[in-house]
Structures are given as C-alpha cells and as structure tokens.
Short mmCIF file of C-alpha atoms and ligand atoms in Angstrom, two decimals:
data_model
loop_
_atom_site.label_atom_id
_atom_site.label_comp_id
_atom_site.label_asym_id
_atom_site.label_seq_id
_atom_site.Cartn_x
_atom_site.Cartn_y
_atom_site.Cartn_z
CA THR X 86 25.00 165.26 -103.00
CA ILE X 87 23.63 167.85 -100.31
CA LEU X 88 25.73 168.44 -97.48
CA VAL X 89 23.65 168.90 -94.19
CA LEU X 90 25.73 170.27 -91.28
CA ASP X 91 24.27 169.02 -88.00
CA PHE X 92 24.07 171.57 -85.22
CA GLY X 93 22.33 169.18 -82.93
CA SER X 94 18.48 169.83 -83.39
CA GLN X 95 16.31 166.82 -82.79
CA TYR X 96 14.83 167.13 -86.10
CA SER X 97 18.36 167.12 -88.10
CA HIS X 98 18.24 163.74 -89.14
CA LEU X 99 14.89 164.16 -90.87
CA ILE X 100 16.32 166.54 -93.34
CA THR X 101 18.31 163.84 -95.01
CA ARG X 102 15.47 161.64 -94.63
CA ARG X 103 13.00 164.01 -96.57
CA LEU X 104 15.64 164.68 -99.30
CA ARG X 105 15.62 160.99 -100.18
CA GLU X 106 11.98 160.94 -100.37
CA PHE X 107 12.31 162.71 -103.59
CA ASN X 108 15.55 160.63 -104.61
CA VAL X 109 18.04 163.34 -103.67
CA TYR X 110 21.14 161.83 -101.50
CA ALA X 111 22.33 164.09 -98.70
CA GLU X 112 25.25 163.48 -96.25
CA MET X 113 25.04 164.58 -92.76
CA LEU X 114 28.15 165.58 -90.76
CA PRO X 115 28.42 167.52 -87.66
CA CYS X 116 28.44 171.32 -87.83
CA THR X 117 32.12 171.54 -87.06
CA GLN X 118 33.36 169.72 -90.31
CA LYS X 119 36.41 171.52 -91.75
CA ILE X 120 35.41 172.13 -95.67
CA LYS X 121 38.85 171.45 -96.71
CA GLU X 122 38.95 168.03 -95.30
CA LEU X 123 35.80 167.22 -97.48
CA THR X 124 36.88 164.71 -100.34
CA TRP X 125 33.75 165.61 -102.41
CA LYS X 126 32.05 168.74 -103.38
CA PRO X 127 28.50 169.22 -102.26
CA LYS X 128 25.83 170.52 -104.61
CA GLY X 129 24.48 172.53 -101.69
CA ILE X 130 24.58 172.98 -98.00
CA ILE X 131 21.87 172.78 -95.31
CA LEU X 132 22.82 174.34 -91.87
CA SER X 133 20.31 172.57 -89.04
CA GLY X 134 18.63 173.78 -86.26
CA SER X 135 20.05 173.32 -82.87
CA PRO X 136 19.45 173.69 -78.98
CA TYR X 137 22.14 176.19 -78.70
CA SER X 138 21.91 180.14 -78.88
CA VAL X 139 24.24 181.50 -81.69
CA PHE X 140 25.32 184.13 -79.13
CA ALA X 141 26.15 181.85 -76.36
CA ASP X 142 30.12 181.30 -75.65
CA ASP X 143 29.71 177.71 -76.31
CA ALA X 144 27.57 177.90 -79.27
CA PRO X 145 28.85 175.74 -82.20
CA HIS X 146 29.80 177.63 -85.53
CA VAL X 147 30.06 176.64 -89.02
CA ASP X 148 33.61 176.81 -90.99
CA LEU X 149 33.36 180.10 -92.90
CA ALA X 150 34.64 178.25 -95.82
CA VAL X 151 31.41 176.98 -96.67
CA PHE X 152 30.57 180.41 -98.17
CA ASP X 153 33.71 180.06 -100.48
CA LEU X 154 32.29 176.91 -102.25
CA ASN X 155 29.81 179.18 -104.00
CA VAL X 156 26.93 176.67 -103.66
CA PRO X 157 23.50 177.23 -102.50
CA ILE X 158 23.13 177.62 -98.74
CA LEU X 159 19.80 177.14 -96.66
CA GLY X 160 19.90 177.78 -92.81
CA ILE X 161 17.08 176.23 -90.85
CA CYS X 162 16.14 177.89 -87.60
CA TYR X 163 19.49 177.95 -85.76
CA GLY X 164 21.07 177.73 -89.10
CA MET X 165 19.33 180.88 -90.35
CA GLN X 166 20.43 182.66 -87.05
CA GLU X 167 23.96 181.62 -87.82
CA ILE X 168 23.83 183.07 -91.36
CA ALA X 169 22.54 186.41 -89.76
CA HIS X 170 25.21 186.07 -86.94
CA ILE X 171 27.96 185.48 -89.52
CA ASN X 172 26.89 188.71 -91.28
CA ASN X 173 26.94 190.70 -88.26
CA THR X 174 23.29 190.71 -87.42
CA LYS X 175 22.41 190.39 -83.71
CA VAL X 176 20.31 187.28 -82.85
CA ILE X 177 18.30 188.09 -79.58
CA ARG X 178 16.39 186.04 -77.13
CA GLY X 179 12.51 186.73 -78.06
CA ASP X 180 10.17 187.73 -75.45
CA LYS X 181 8.26 184.76 -75.85
CA ARG X 182 8.91 181.33 -77.33
CA GLU X 183 7.43 180.33 -80.57
CA TYR X 184 6.58 176.64 -80.41
CA GLY X 185 4.11 174.72 -82.61
CA PRO X 186 2.27 175.69 -85.73
CA ALA X 187 2.33 179.06 -87.33
CA LEU X 188 0.62 180.39 -90.40
CA LEU X 189 3.08 181.41 -93.11
CA GLN X 190 2.57 184.57 -95.19
CA VAL X 191 4.41 184.39 -98.48
CA GLU X 192 5.66 187.95 -99.19
CA ASP X 193 7.82 187.28 -102.17
CA LYS X 194 6.37 185.02 -104.59
CA SER X 195 9.15 185.23 -107.16
CA CYS X 196 11.75 183.60 -104.63
CA PRO X 197 12.59 180.22 -106.26
CA LEU X 198 12.66 178.62 -102.85
CA PHE X 199 9.01 179.26 -102.58
CA LYS X 200 7.91 178.00 -106.00
CA ASP X 201 4.51 176.39 -105.51
CA VAL X 202 4.37 177.33 -102.00
CA ASP X 203 1.64 179.76 -100.71
CA HIS X 204 0.31 180.54 -97.33
CA SER X 205 0.35 177.50 -95.30
CA LYS X 206 0.98 175.97 -91.86
CA VAL X 207 4.53 175.77 -90.68
CA TRP X 208 6.22 174.27 -87.59
CA MET X 209 8.07 176.78 -85.41
CA SER X 210 10.37 175.79 -82.38
CA HIS X 211 12.68 178.64 -81.34
CA HIS X 212 13.23 181.16 -78.63
CA ASP X 213 15.83 183.25 -80.32
CA LYS X 214 15.29 185.50 -83.22
CA LEU X 215 16.91 187.95 -85.50
CA SER X 216 16.68 191.54 -84.36
CA ALA X 217 16.94 192.81 -88.03
CA LEU X 218 17.54 191.42 -91.53
CA PRO X 219 21.12 191.11 -92.36
CA GLN X 220 22.50 193.35 -94.97
CA GLY X 221 21.87 192.21 -98.50
CA PHE X 222 18.95 190.06 -97.28
CA LYS X 223 15.25 190.31 -98.20
CA VAL X 224 12.24 189.16 -96.43
CA VAL X 225 10.53 186.26 -98.30
CA ALA X 226 7.86 185.16 -95.82
CA THR X 227 6.52 186.21 -92.39
CA SER X 228 4.37 184.98 -89.76
CA ASP X 229 2.38 186.55 -86.95
CA ASN X 230 5.20 186.16 -84.77
CA SER X 231 8.13 186.36 -86.98
CA PRO X 232 8.70 189.20 -89.31
CA PHE X 233 11.60 187.22 -90.81
CA ALA X 234 10.05 183.72 -90.97
CA ALA X 235 12.17 183.50 -94.16
CA MET X 236 14.68 185.37 -95.95
CA ALA X 237 17.03 185.36 -99.16
CA HIS X 238 19.99 186.91 -100.33
CA GLU X 239 19.32 189.62 -102.90
CA THR X 240 21.94 188.24 -105.29
CA LYS X 241 23.40 185.06 -103.93
CA PRO X 242 21.55 181.56 -103.38
CA ILE X 243 21.63 181.92 -99.78
CA TYR X 244 18.14 181.35 -97.81
CA GLY X 245 17.16 181.30 -94.15
CA LEU X 246 13.94 179.75 -92.78
CA GLN X 247 13.00 180.39 -89.20
CA PHE X 248 10.76 177.41 -89.17
CA HIS X 249 11.49 173.60 -89.65
CA PRO X 250 10.46 172.54 -93.31
CA GLU X 251 11.75 168.95 -92.27
CA VAL X 252 8.95 168.22 -89.83
CA THR X 253 5.71 166.88 -91.50
CA HIS X 254 3.86 169.55 -89.53
CA SER X 255 5.02 171.86 -92.00
CA VAL X 256 2.47 171.23 -94.56
CA LYS X 257 4.62 172.43 -97.53
CA GLY X 258 7.97 171.76 -96.05
CA LYS X 259 8.77 169.04 -98.54
CA GLU X 260 8.10 171.33 -101.39
CA LEU X 261 10.40 173.77 -100.02
CA LEU X 262 13.34 171.28 -99.73
CA ARG X 263 12.43 169.90 -103.03
CA ASN X 264 12.87 173.44 -104.54
CA PHE X 265 16.02 173.94 -102.71
CA ALA X 266 17.62 170.55 -103.55
CA LEU X 267 16.31 170.19 -107.29
CA ASP X 268 15.84 173.46 -108.68
CA ILE X 269 18.17 175.71 -106.83
CA CYS X 270 21.01 173.35 -106.04
CA GLN X 271 20.27 171.14 -109.20
CA ALA X 272 21.24 168.07 -107.21
CA ASN X 273 20.70 164.73 -109.14
CA PRO X 274 17.46 162.85 -108.05
CA ASN X 275 19.15 159.62 -108.91
CA TRP X 276 18.75 157.87 -105.19
CA SER X 277 16.51 154.90 -105.16
CA MET X 278 16.60 151.67 -102.87
CA GLU X 279 17.43 149.54 -105.84
CA ASN X 280 20.48 151.80 -106.61
CA PHE X 281 21.42 151.71 -102.91
CA ILE X 282 21.54 147.99 -103.02
CA ASP X 283 23.82 148.06 -106.04
CA THR X 284 26.27 150.71 -104.85
CA GLU X 285 26.36 149.30 -101.47
CA ILE X 286 27.27 145.83 -102.76
CA SER X 287 29.97 147.49 -104.91
CA ARG X 288 31.33 149.66 -102.15
CA ILE X 289 31.59 146.33 -99.90
CA LYS X 290 33.24 144.40 -102.53
CA LYS X 291 35.80 147.36 -102.94
CA LEU X 292 36.42 147.83 -99.28
CA VAL X 293 36.66 144.15 -98.57
CA GLY X 294 38.78 143.30 -101.39
CA PRO X 295 39.09 139.72 -103.08
CA THR X 296 40.16 137.66 -100.34
CA ALA X 297 39.47 139.32 -96.75
CA GLU X 298 36.65 137.95 -94.60
CA VAL X 299 33.97 139.53 -92.41
CA ILE X 300 32.29 138.52 -89.40
CA GLY X 301 28.99 139.95 -87.89
CA ALA X 302 26.50 138.95 -85.13
CA VAL X 303 22.86 138.46 -85.98
CA SER X 304 20.03 138.58 -83.58
CA GLY X 305 17.05 137.49 -85.39
CA GLY X 306 15.89 141.10 -85.65
CA VAL X 307 15.61 143.00 -89.02
CA ASP X 308 18.50 145.27 -88.93
CA SER X 309 21.21 142.37 -88.67
CA THR X 310 19.44 140.32 -90.88
CA VAL X 311 18.95 142.99 -93.80
CA ALA X 312 22.90 143.73 -92.98
CA ALA X 313 23.91 140.10 -93.10
CA LYS X 314 21.92 139.58 -96.41
CA LEU X 315 23.50 142.62 -98.06
CA MET X 316 26.99 141.22 -96.99
CA ALA X 317 26.11 137.53 -98.35
CA ARG X 318 25.08 138.91 -101.66
CA ALA X 319 28.34 140.91 -101.79
CA ILE X 320 30.81 138.39 -100.60
CA GLY X 321 29.07 134.99 -100.34
CA ASP X 322 30.53 132.81 -97.73
CA ARG X 323 33.47 134.94 -96.89
CA PHE X 324 30.96 136.50 -94.52
CA HIS X 325 30.60 134.66 -91.25
CA ALA X 326 27.32 135.41 -89.36
CA ILE X 327 27.30 134.48 -85.81
CA LEU X 328 24.17 134.11 -83.42
CA VAL X 329 24.84 133.83 -80.05
CA ASP X 330 22.11 132.07 -77.85
CA ASN X 331 22.71 133.89 -74.65
CA GLY X 332 19.99 131.76 -72.96
CA VAL X 333 17.47 134.70 -72.72
CA LEU X 334 16.28 134.55 -76.31
CA ARG X 335 12.57 133.92 -77.06
CA LEU X 336 11.09 130.60 -77.37
CA ASN X 337 12.55 128.38 -80.25
CA GLU X 338 14.43 131.51 -81.50
CA ALA X 339 17.85 130.32 -81.98
CA LYS X 340 16.33 127.38 -84.35
CA MET X 341 14.12 129.67 -86.21
CA VAL X 342 16.98 131.97 -87.08
CA LYS X 343 19.17 129.21 -88.18
CA LYS X 344 16.25 128.02 -90.43
CA ASN X 345 15.60 131.51 -91.81
CA LEU X 346 19.02 132.66 -92.44
CA THR X 347 20.75 129.46 -93.64
CA GLU X 348 18.15 127.68 -95.56
CA GLY X 349 15.98 130.75 -96.48
CA LEU X 350 18.61 133.39 -97.14
CA GLY X 351 21.59 131.52 -97.94
CA ILE X 352 23.65 133.37 -95.13
CA ASN X 353 26.70 131.49 -93.83
CA LEU X 354 25.59 131.07 -89.98
CA THR X 355 27.08 129.53 -87.08
CA VAL X 356 25.00 129.41 -83.98
CA VAL X 357 26.72 129.19 -80.75
CA ASP X 358 24.96 128.01 -77.69
CA ALA X 359 26.26 129.96 -74.68
CA SER X 360 23.16 129.88 -72.42
CA GLU X 361 24.87 128.17 -69.44
CA GLU X 362 27.57 130.88 -69.63
CA PHE X 363 25.37 133.80 -69.75
CA LEU X 364 22.91 132.44 -67.17
CA SER X 365 25.69 131.48 -64.85
CA LYS X 366 27.08 134.90 -65.08
CA LEU X 367 23.60 136.08 -64.34
CA LYS X 368 23.11 134.24 -61.28
CA GLY X 369 22.22 136.52 -58.29
CA VAL X 370 22.10 139.72 -60.67
CA THR X 371 18.97 141.80 -59.99
CA GLU X 372 19.98 145.29 -60.96
CA PRO X 373 18.95 146.17 -64.45
CA GLU X 374 21.96 147.96 -65.48
CA LYS X 375 24.00 145.39 -63.95
CA LYS X 376 22.31 142.88 -66.07
CA ARG X 377 22.77 144.77 -69.09
CA LYS X 378 26.57 145.17 -68.30
CA VAL X 379 26.96 141.53 -67.62
CA ILE X 380 25.09 140.44 -70.94
CA GLY X 381 27.22 142.84 -72.85
CA ASN X 382 30.52 141.88 -71.75
CA THR X 383 29.85 138.13 -71.78
CA PHE X 384 28.56 138.51 -75.36
CA ILE X 385 31.87 140.32 -76.36
CA HIS X 386 33.82 137.43 -74.70
CA VAL X 387 31.75 134.89 -76.59
CA PHE X 388 31.73 136.54 -79.76
CA GLU X 389 35.55 136.92 -79.54
CA ARG X 390 36.17 133.28 -78.71
CA VAL X 391 33.97 132.15 -81.71
CA ALA X 392 35.44 134.52 -84.12
CA ASN X 393 38.77 133.20 -83.13
CA GLU X 394 37.67 129.93 -83.94
CA ILE X 395 36.23 130.55 -87.34
CA LYS X 396 39.33 129.71 -89.52
CA PRO X 397 38.63 130.81 -93.18
CA LYS X 398 39.55 128.01 -95.58
CA ASP X 399 42.55 129.26 -97.32
CA GLY X 400 44.41 131.12 -94.67
CA ASP X 401 42.66 134.34 -95.27
CA GLU X 402 42.20 136.65 -92.58
CA ILE X 403 38.95 138.14 -90.85
CA GLU X 404 39.64 141.67 -91.30
CA PHE X 405 36.04 143.23 -90.96
CA LEU X 406 33.22 143.50 -88.56
CA LEU X 407 29.73 144.10 -89.92
CA GLN X 408 27.43 146.18 -87.78
CA GLY X 409 23.65 146.85 -88.52
CA THR X 410 23.83 150.39 -87.29
CA LEU X 411 21.11 152.55 -88.38
CA TYR X 412 21.33 156.42 -89.20
CA PRO X 413 19.77 157.64 -85.74
CA ASP X 414 22.78 155.61 -83.92
CA VAL X 415 25.16 157.16 -86.34
CA ILE X 416 24.13 160.61 -85.43
CA GLU X 417 24.38 160.07 -81.69
CA SER X 418 27.87 158.92 -82.03
CA ILE X 419 29.22 161.43 -84.59
CA SER X 420 27.53 164.51 -82.98
CA PHE X 421 29.91 167.27 -82.09
CA LYS X 422 29.03 166.77 -78.57
CA GLY X 423 28.54 163.59 -76.69
CA PRO X 424 25.23 162.01 -76.89
CA SER X 425 22.33 162.88 -74.46
CA GLN X 426 21.97 161.63 -70.91
CA THR X 427 21.66 157.69 -70.65
CA ILE X 428 18.51 156.55 -69.38
CA LYS X 429 19.33 153.02 -70.33
CA THR X 430 22.63 151.73 -71.58
CA HIS X 431 21.41 149.88 -74.65
CA HIS X 432 23.43 146.71 -75.42
CA ASN X 433 25.72 147.15 -78.28
CA VAL X 434 29.02 145.29 -79.58
CA GLY X 435 31.17 148.74 -79.66
CA GLY X 436 33.67 147.21 -77.39
CA LEU X 437 34.64 144.52 -80.07
CA LEU X 438 36.53 146.72 -82.00
CA GLU X 439 39.24 147.60 -79.54
CA ASN X 440 40.16 143.85 -78.77
CA MET X 441 40.18 142.59 -82.16
CA LYS X 442 41.51 145.02 -84.28
CA LEU X 443 38.88 144.82 -86.92
CA LYS X 444 37.55 147.56 -89.28
CA LEU X 445 33.99 148.21 -89.17
CA ILE X 446 31.48 147.88 -91.95
CA GLU X 447 28.03 149.62 -91.48
CA PRO X 448 25.86 149.26 -94.77
CA LEU X 449 22.75 150.54 -93.02
CA ARG X 450 24.32 153.61 -91.54
CA GLU X 451 22.60 156.02 -93.96
CA LEU X 452 19.08 154.36 -93.29
CA PHE X 453 15.88 154.90 -91.05
CA LYS X 454 14.27 151.90 -89.68
CA ASP X 455 11.55 152.08 -92.33
CA GLU X 456 13.95 152.20 -95.04
CA VAL X 457 15.59 149.22 -93.59
CA ARG X 458 12.48 147.51 -93.90
CA ALA X 459 11.87 148.52 -97.60
CA LEU X 460 15.27 147.29 -98.23
CA GLY X 461 14.59 143.92 -96.38
CA GLU X 462 11.67 143.44 -98.57
CA LEU X 463 13.71 144.36 -101.74
CA LEU X 464 16.35 141.84 -100.73
CA GLY X 465 13.71 138.91 -100.38
CA ILE X 466 13.62 138.68 -96.61
CA PRO X 467 10.45 137.08 -95.41
CA HIS X 468 7.75 139.62 -94.74
CA ASP X 469 7.11 138.49 -91.12
CA LEU X 470 10.82 138.96 -90.42
CA VAL X 471 10.91 142.30 -91.87
CA TRP X 472 8.00 143.66 -89.88
CA ARG X 473 9.12 142.01 -86.48
CA HIS X 474 8.85 144.08 -83.36
CA PRO X 475 12.12 145.06 -82.01
CA PHE X 476 13.74 142.99 -79.36
CA PRO X 477 16.27 144.26 -76.90
CA GLY X 478 19.93 142.86 -76.98
CA PRO X 479 19.77 141.74 -73.34
CA GLY X 480 16.67 139.91 -74.09
CA LEU X 481 14.22 138.35 -71.71
CA ALA X 482 16.69 139.12 -68.94
CA ILE X 483 15.19 142.90 -68.57
CA ARG X 484 11.74 141.37 -68.84
CA ILE X 485 12.41 139.14 -65.79
CA LEU X 486 12.34 141.25 -62.94
CA GLY X 487 14.68 140.18 -60.03
CA GLU X 488 16.97 137.26 -60.56
CA VAL X 489 17.29 135.69 -64.12
CA THR X 490 17.11 131.56 -63.50
CA PRO X 491 16.41 129.02 -65.99
CA SER X 492 13.07 128.41 -64.33
CA GLN X 493 12.07 132.19 -64.73
CA VAL X 494 13.19 132.23 -68.26
CA GLU X 495 10.79 129.27 -69.06
CA ILE X 496 7.87 130.94 -67.61
CA ALA X 497 8.73 134.16 -69.25
CA ARG X 498 9.21 132.39 -72.61
CA LYS X 499 6.13 130.61 -72.50
CA ALA X 500 3.86 133.39 -71.56
CA ASP X 501 5.38 135.68 -74.22
CA HIS X 502 4.88 133.16 -76.70
CA ILE X 503 1.19 132.74 -75.84
CA TYR X 504 0.75 136.43 -75.74
CA ILE X 505 2.28 137.09 -79.34
CA GLU X 506 0.47 134.05 -80.85
CA GLU X 507 -2.87 135.44 -79.70
CA ILE X 508 -1.93 139.00 -81.01
CA LYS X 509 -1.13 137.46 -84.56
CA LYS X 510 -4.12 135.45 -84.50
CA ALA X 511 -6.33 138.55 -83.88
CA GLY X 512 -4.40 140.52 -86.42
CA LEU X 513 -3.14 142.90 -84.49
CA TYR X 514 0.48 142.42 -84.69
CA SER X 515 1.17 145.11 -87.10
CA GLN X 516 -1.00 147.87 -85.45
CA ILE X 517 1.19 147.35 -82.39
CA SER X 518 4.85 148.58 -82.28
CA GLN X 519 6.10 146.41 -79.53
CA ALA X 520 4.52 143.86 -77.37
CA PHE X 521 5.84 141.43 -74.55
CA ALA X 522 5.07 139.78 -71.51
CA ALA X 523 7.20 140.73 -68.30
CA LEU X 524 7.36 138.18 -65.41
CA LEU X 525 7.12 139.99 -62.08
CA PRO X 526 9.09 138.69 -58.93
CA VAL X 527 6.16 138.91 -56.61
CA LYS X 528 3.81 136.25 -55.82
CA SER X 529 -0.19 136.47 -55.47
CA VAL X 530 -2.65 134.24 -54.22
CA GLY X 531 -5.13 132.38 -56.68
CA VAL X 532 -7.39 129.48 -56.57
CA MET X 533 -7.23 126.58 -59.24
CA GLY X 534 -9.37 123.59 -59.02
CA ASP X 535 -10.32 123.94 -55.40
CA GLU X 536 -6.66 124.57 -54.58
CA ARG X 537 -5.06 127.54 -53.31
CA VAL X 538 -1.98 128.69 -55.33
CA TYR X 539 0.62 131.27 -54.66
CA ALA X 540 2.34 132.06 -57.68
CA GLN X 541 3.81 134.76 -59.83
CA VAL X 542 2.43 137.58 -61.91
CA ILE X 543 2.82 138.23 -65.66
CA ALA X 544 2.23 141.85 -66.92
CA LEU X 545 1.62 142.19 -70.59
CA ARG X 546 2.71 145.42 -72.43
CA ALA X 547 1.79 146.69 -75.92
CA ILE X 548 2.64 149.92 -77.28
CA GLU X 549 2.33 152.34 -80.20
CA THR X 550 5.07 154.49 -81.16
CA THR X 551 6.93 155.89 -84.23
CA ASP X 552 10.41 156.51 -82.71
CA PHE X 553 10.27 154.77 -79.18
CA MET X 554 11.08 158.05 -77.55
CA THR X 555 7.53 158.22 -76.53
CA ALA X 556 4.95 155.63 -76.73
CA ASP X 557 1.24 155.10 -75.91
CA TRP X 558 -0.29 152.03 -74.73
CA PHE X 559 -2.24 149.78 -76.96
CA ILE X 560 -6.11 149.80 -76.59
CA PHE X 561 -7.12 146.08 -76.82
CA ASP X 562 -10.73 144.93 -76.61
CA ALA X 563 -11.20 143.70 -73.47
CA ARG X 564 -12.38 140.08 -74.68
CA PHE X 565 -8.76 139.82 -76.23
CA LEU X 566 -7.15 140.40 -72.95
CA LYS X 567 -9.44 138.05 -71.24
CA ARG X 568 -8.53 135.12 -73.80
CA VAL X 569 -4.82 135.79 -73.31
CA ALA X 570 -5.06 136.03 -69.51
CA SER X 571 -7.02 132.67 -69.40
CA ARG X 572 -4.67 130.94 -71.66
CA ILE X 573 -1.29 132.21 -69.73
CA VAL X 574 -2.76 130.99 -66.27
CA ASN X 575 -3.92 127.82 -67.66
CA GLU X 576 -0.96 126.92 -69.69
CA VAL X 577 1.94 128.25 -67.95
CA ASP X 578 3.10 126.65 -64.58
CA GLY X 579 4.04 129.32 -62.06
CA ILE X 580 1.50 132.06 -62.89
CA SER X 581 -1.73 132.68 -61.10
CA ARG X 582 -2.47 136.45 -62.20
CA VAL X 583 -1.98 138.45 -65.34
CA VAL X 584 -2.13 142.24 -65.37
CA TYR X 585 -2.16 144.81 -68.37
CA ASP X 586 0.41 147.68 -68.19
CA ILE X 587 -1.51 150.97 -69.01
CA THR X 588 1.43 153.44 -68.48
CA SER X 589 2.64 155.59 -71.52
CA LYS X 590 6.39 156.42 -71.93
CA PRO X 591 7.07 158.88 -70.59
CA PRO X 592 6.96 158.47 -67.54
CA ALA X 593 7.48 154.75 -67.93
CA THR X 594 9.79 153.13 -70.40
CA VAL X 595 8.91 150.58 -72.83
CA GLU X 596 10.86 147.75 -70.93
CA TRP X 597 10.10 147.20 -67.36
CA GLU X 598 13.91 147.56 -66.65
P1 LIG Y 312 12.76 151.76 -73.36
O1 LIG Y 312 12.72 150.96 -72.36
O2 LIG Y 312 14.25 152.64 -73.23
O3 LIG Y 312 12.91 151.28 -74.64
O4 LIG Y 312 11.73 152.80 -73.42
C1 LIG Y 312 12.78 151.89 -75.96
C2 LIG Y 312 13.24 150.50 -76.93
O5 LIG Y 312 14.67 150.28 -76.81
C3 LIG Y 312 14.84 148.88 -76.47
N1 LIG Y 312 15.71 148.67 -75.55
C4 LIG Y 312 16.80 147.96 -75.67
N2 LIG Y 312 17.26 147.65 -76.70
N3 LIG Y 312 19.20 146.86 -75.65
C5 LIG Y 312 18.57 147.04 -76.89
O6 LIG Y 312 19.14 146.46 -77.88
C6 LIG Y 312 18.69 147.46 -74.37
O7 LIG Y 312 19.61 147.40 -73.53
C7 LIG Y 312 17.48 148.10 -74.51
N4 LIG Y 312 16.69 148.42 -73.42
C8 LIG Y 312 15.58 148.90 -74.22
C9 LIG Y 312 13.15 148.72 -76.16
O8 LIG Y 312 12.85 147.24 -76.32
C10 LIG Y 312 12.48 149.44 -76.96
O9 LIG Y 312 12.24 148.92 -78.35
#
C-alpha cells in the first residue's frame, strides 16, 4: 500500500485513482496524519499538491516522522515545495503563475523515476517555486519556466515534481507514477476489482460478526444498489434495505426498484410509502434550500421509524448503517480543513448516526463513480441500472419550481418520463450525463384545438460532464426536440409550452434549484 498524504489539492484524489489503474492500492489520509498512529507500514509516500503556500503561517505541514520510515517519498507540486521547505530551502512566490501545459526536458535519464519517460507535455499549476535546489538534491528535469521541474535526492529515494503527473494532461504522468510505485517502492500490483469484492466481503463479514444486523437506505441509483448488493452477498438477509418513497420519485420508481432489487438481485428490501408525510411537510415551501432541509429531516424521521419497526427474527440487534459513500465524498469530509463553500446542501443521511447510535459501513469509500459502475457490472446488476443518470436525493421537489403539490408532481413526472423515454429511443441516453424535465411556476398562453389555453412551461435539461462540477449543455438534433415538445404538450395536461435550457455550468447549476 502507498500512503498519499492530502494537502488539499483539487487533484489529490486522482493520485490514488491512477495508482489503482496499474493495480496498486493506495490509501489517502489528511496531510496532518501522525505517522506513529498508522497501523500499517506504507511501501512509499506521496505528498500531494495544495492550494496553500508552504511559507504561509497557516500552511499545513507533514509529520516529519515520514522521513524516518525510510521508504521512498514523492512530493508533487506543494509536496515538492514542502520537501524543500523542510530541507531549509526557501520557497518563493514566482513572478508569474505557471498554469497549463509545459514541455518537460529530462536532464538525468538515469533517474529511475523517469524510466521510459522522455521529453513530453506536463501539466503545471503553481505560483510558488523553489528559490534554489535543496542541499543533497539534483535536477532531473526542467521546463522553460521551471529550472527545477523535477528533482531527486543524490542518495535517498526522495523525489519532487513541480508538475502534476496525476492529471491526464501530463502525457507520461501515469508512467512516472508507475515507476515510483512499482519500481522504486516495489509495491504489489495486486489490486483488482475481483479481489476488491472478495476482500470487501470478508471485511464486512468480520466487521459485522455472526449475528449483528445492518440497515441501509436505497434510492434506485447505482451507488446504493451496488453497496446493497455487496452487503447482501456478505450477510444475506441480515442486511435490511429500505426504500423510502418520498412522493417526489420518478414515475413508477418505487415499483421498479422493488422488482429489480428483490426479484432481480435477491436483496431483502422494505418499501415504505411516506409520500403523504413528505408532501404535507412540503406544503407552502418554495425556497430550494428549505425544500432540501424538509426532505432531509423527514427522511431521517421516517427512516428511523422504519428501522425501529424492523425486528430481526432471533432478537439480534441492528448495529450498523450502510452508506454508499464514494471516495470524493470521503475526501471532502476527512480533509484537514472543512469542505469548500456550500453552493447547495446535498441531501444525505449523515444525521442518522447521532440519533440511532449505529456504526457506519461504507464499502465504496475507496471508489470513484466509474469504478462503482465496473463493480456493479461484476456483481451482476443490470446494465441499465448501472448506467443510470444520477438523481438528486430531494428528487422532483427541486425540479418543480415553486410549491410542490401532488398535481405538480404528476405533471413533472409525466413530462420527465416522456423526455427520458425519447432520449432512450433515440439511442442518446449513454451520451448524456444527466437529463430531466423541470416544471416552471409560470403560465403562458397557447392555443389547442381552437381554444385558448393558459398553462405551465416545461424546461428540458441535458448536460455532458465528467465530474458534475462543470457541465456543458447537450446539443440535440432539432428534430428530436421537436418530437419531445410535441409529445409533452399533447400528452401532459397542464403544459402548453416546452423550452430547452442552453446554459452551461457555471454560471448555471445542473438542477434548476
Ligand atoms: P448542481 O445542481 O449542484 O448538481 O449543479 C450537480 C449534481 O448534483 C446533483 N444534486 C443533488 N444530489 N442532493 C443530491 O443527492 C441534492 O440536494 C442535490 N442537488 C444537486 C445534481 O442532480 C447533479 O447531478
């Protein structure tokens, strides 16, 4: 295992990801991790980049004990500057920022880190730089702007890179990380998704023990389904999945999830219809963040009630809560500083633990979305479910602008269903990252069969993105949009007009609320 110490760079999580691509397992911990508290010995350590300056008063610093472990160390960007700083070399603010591609000149071809890596494009993203080479180090590579683009210690396996090998824009970045992990650290390339399933199932069995029971919420999405299937494989019916129908799910969703999970996947599932409770709490609520809060709180309330009603057969206790948390969520919560500014509070079930005294199981906490999908396929989850677009926890409530009422839900549901059905028919579903219909709280005039109508507007949204942090709107063929608009206006009562949202993110967000 390689230890990645995270100083908060936006790219940190990519490091572990890249290492897994050549089957090396890495664990990422906050940079402030005390080495003596580690329960395992890493084969090597990577210090990540950071938005900080090493010379700033509030800059995060690494536990110096990492250098006593006598294992190879690789500093990336801030990580390299941290190595210099520790070795009494001044890091200074450069005259210009260096952001974007740079051409790397390899000066020392004998350096094992640069095996099979020659002049190539790398990705720079820094403002600070080394004022000089730290004592005992030599230059291994340069770029036009960085005389110390890469450095290595003369005798010890300590390396620094000013650029980011973990991003795909660094053409030979993966080779550099591979050289470090496999050759220099001699890490075992024994990580694979099949192994992951086996080790995760035995880890779960050991953790839960022979009698304890586990509950977990499922949503019909890929993350919670994969987590639930893994759990069912590990402990069978001692895992209790709960689907809370909050009244703002998609058309026929609860039925479909029941069928897929129970019949298809053999998961022990209880469906709770709490629509009325949710919709009555949402009465009169129009503010988006308030909707999220109401739904989040009601969810916790309903879930706890149902969990208390589930009585394991032989008097066993429910001791654990399953969550389908993915790696990017974990990073945000364990980082040494709080998460970045909240644009929208995403619905989660974090509040559950405090009231229920449950211990948390998060079998997907090491994985990225595409890895979860690969795992889902291996676990035999139907392809359509594995590749489903994401759906927000607060559901249609944040796609119905203004007050959420049963009749508004019905309109939004029908329109969305038609839109997605047409997308699938046109073979476009997998090219789009997320698509949905939003119901606007305005009325517009139309004419249908000689009659004036005064009805609401549906806005169609479809985006392409890899990380949902930025997104571009999807370019449909105009004939496709024409077909969808015509179907929605004809088939959905209460709609007289359809528009297509052509805003990217930023400045707009994906959801309308
Ligand atoms: P935004 O609208 O923030 O959406 O650009 C980015 C992604 O997050 C989803 N989203 C949510 N998911 N609870 C969720 O579970 C929420 O409150 C929430 N708000 C947005 C959105 O669907 C998109 O995939």
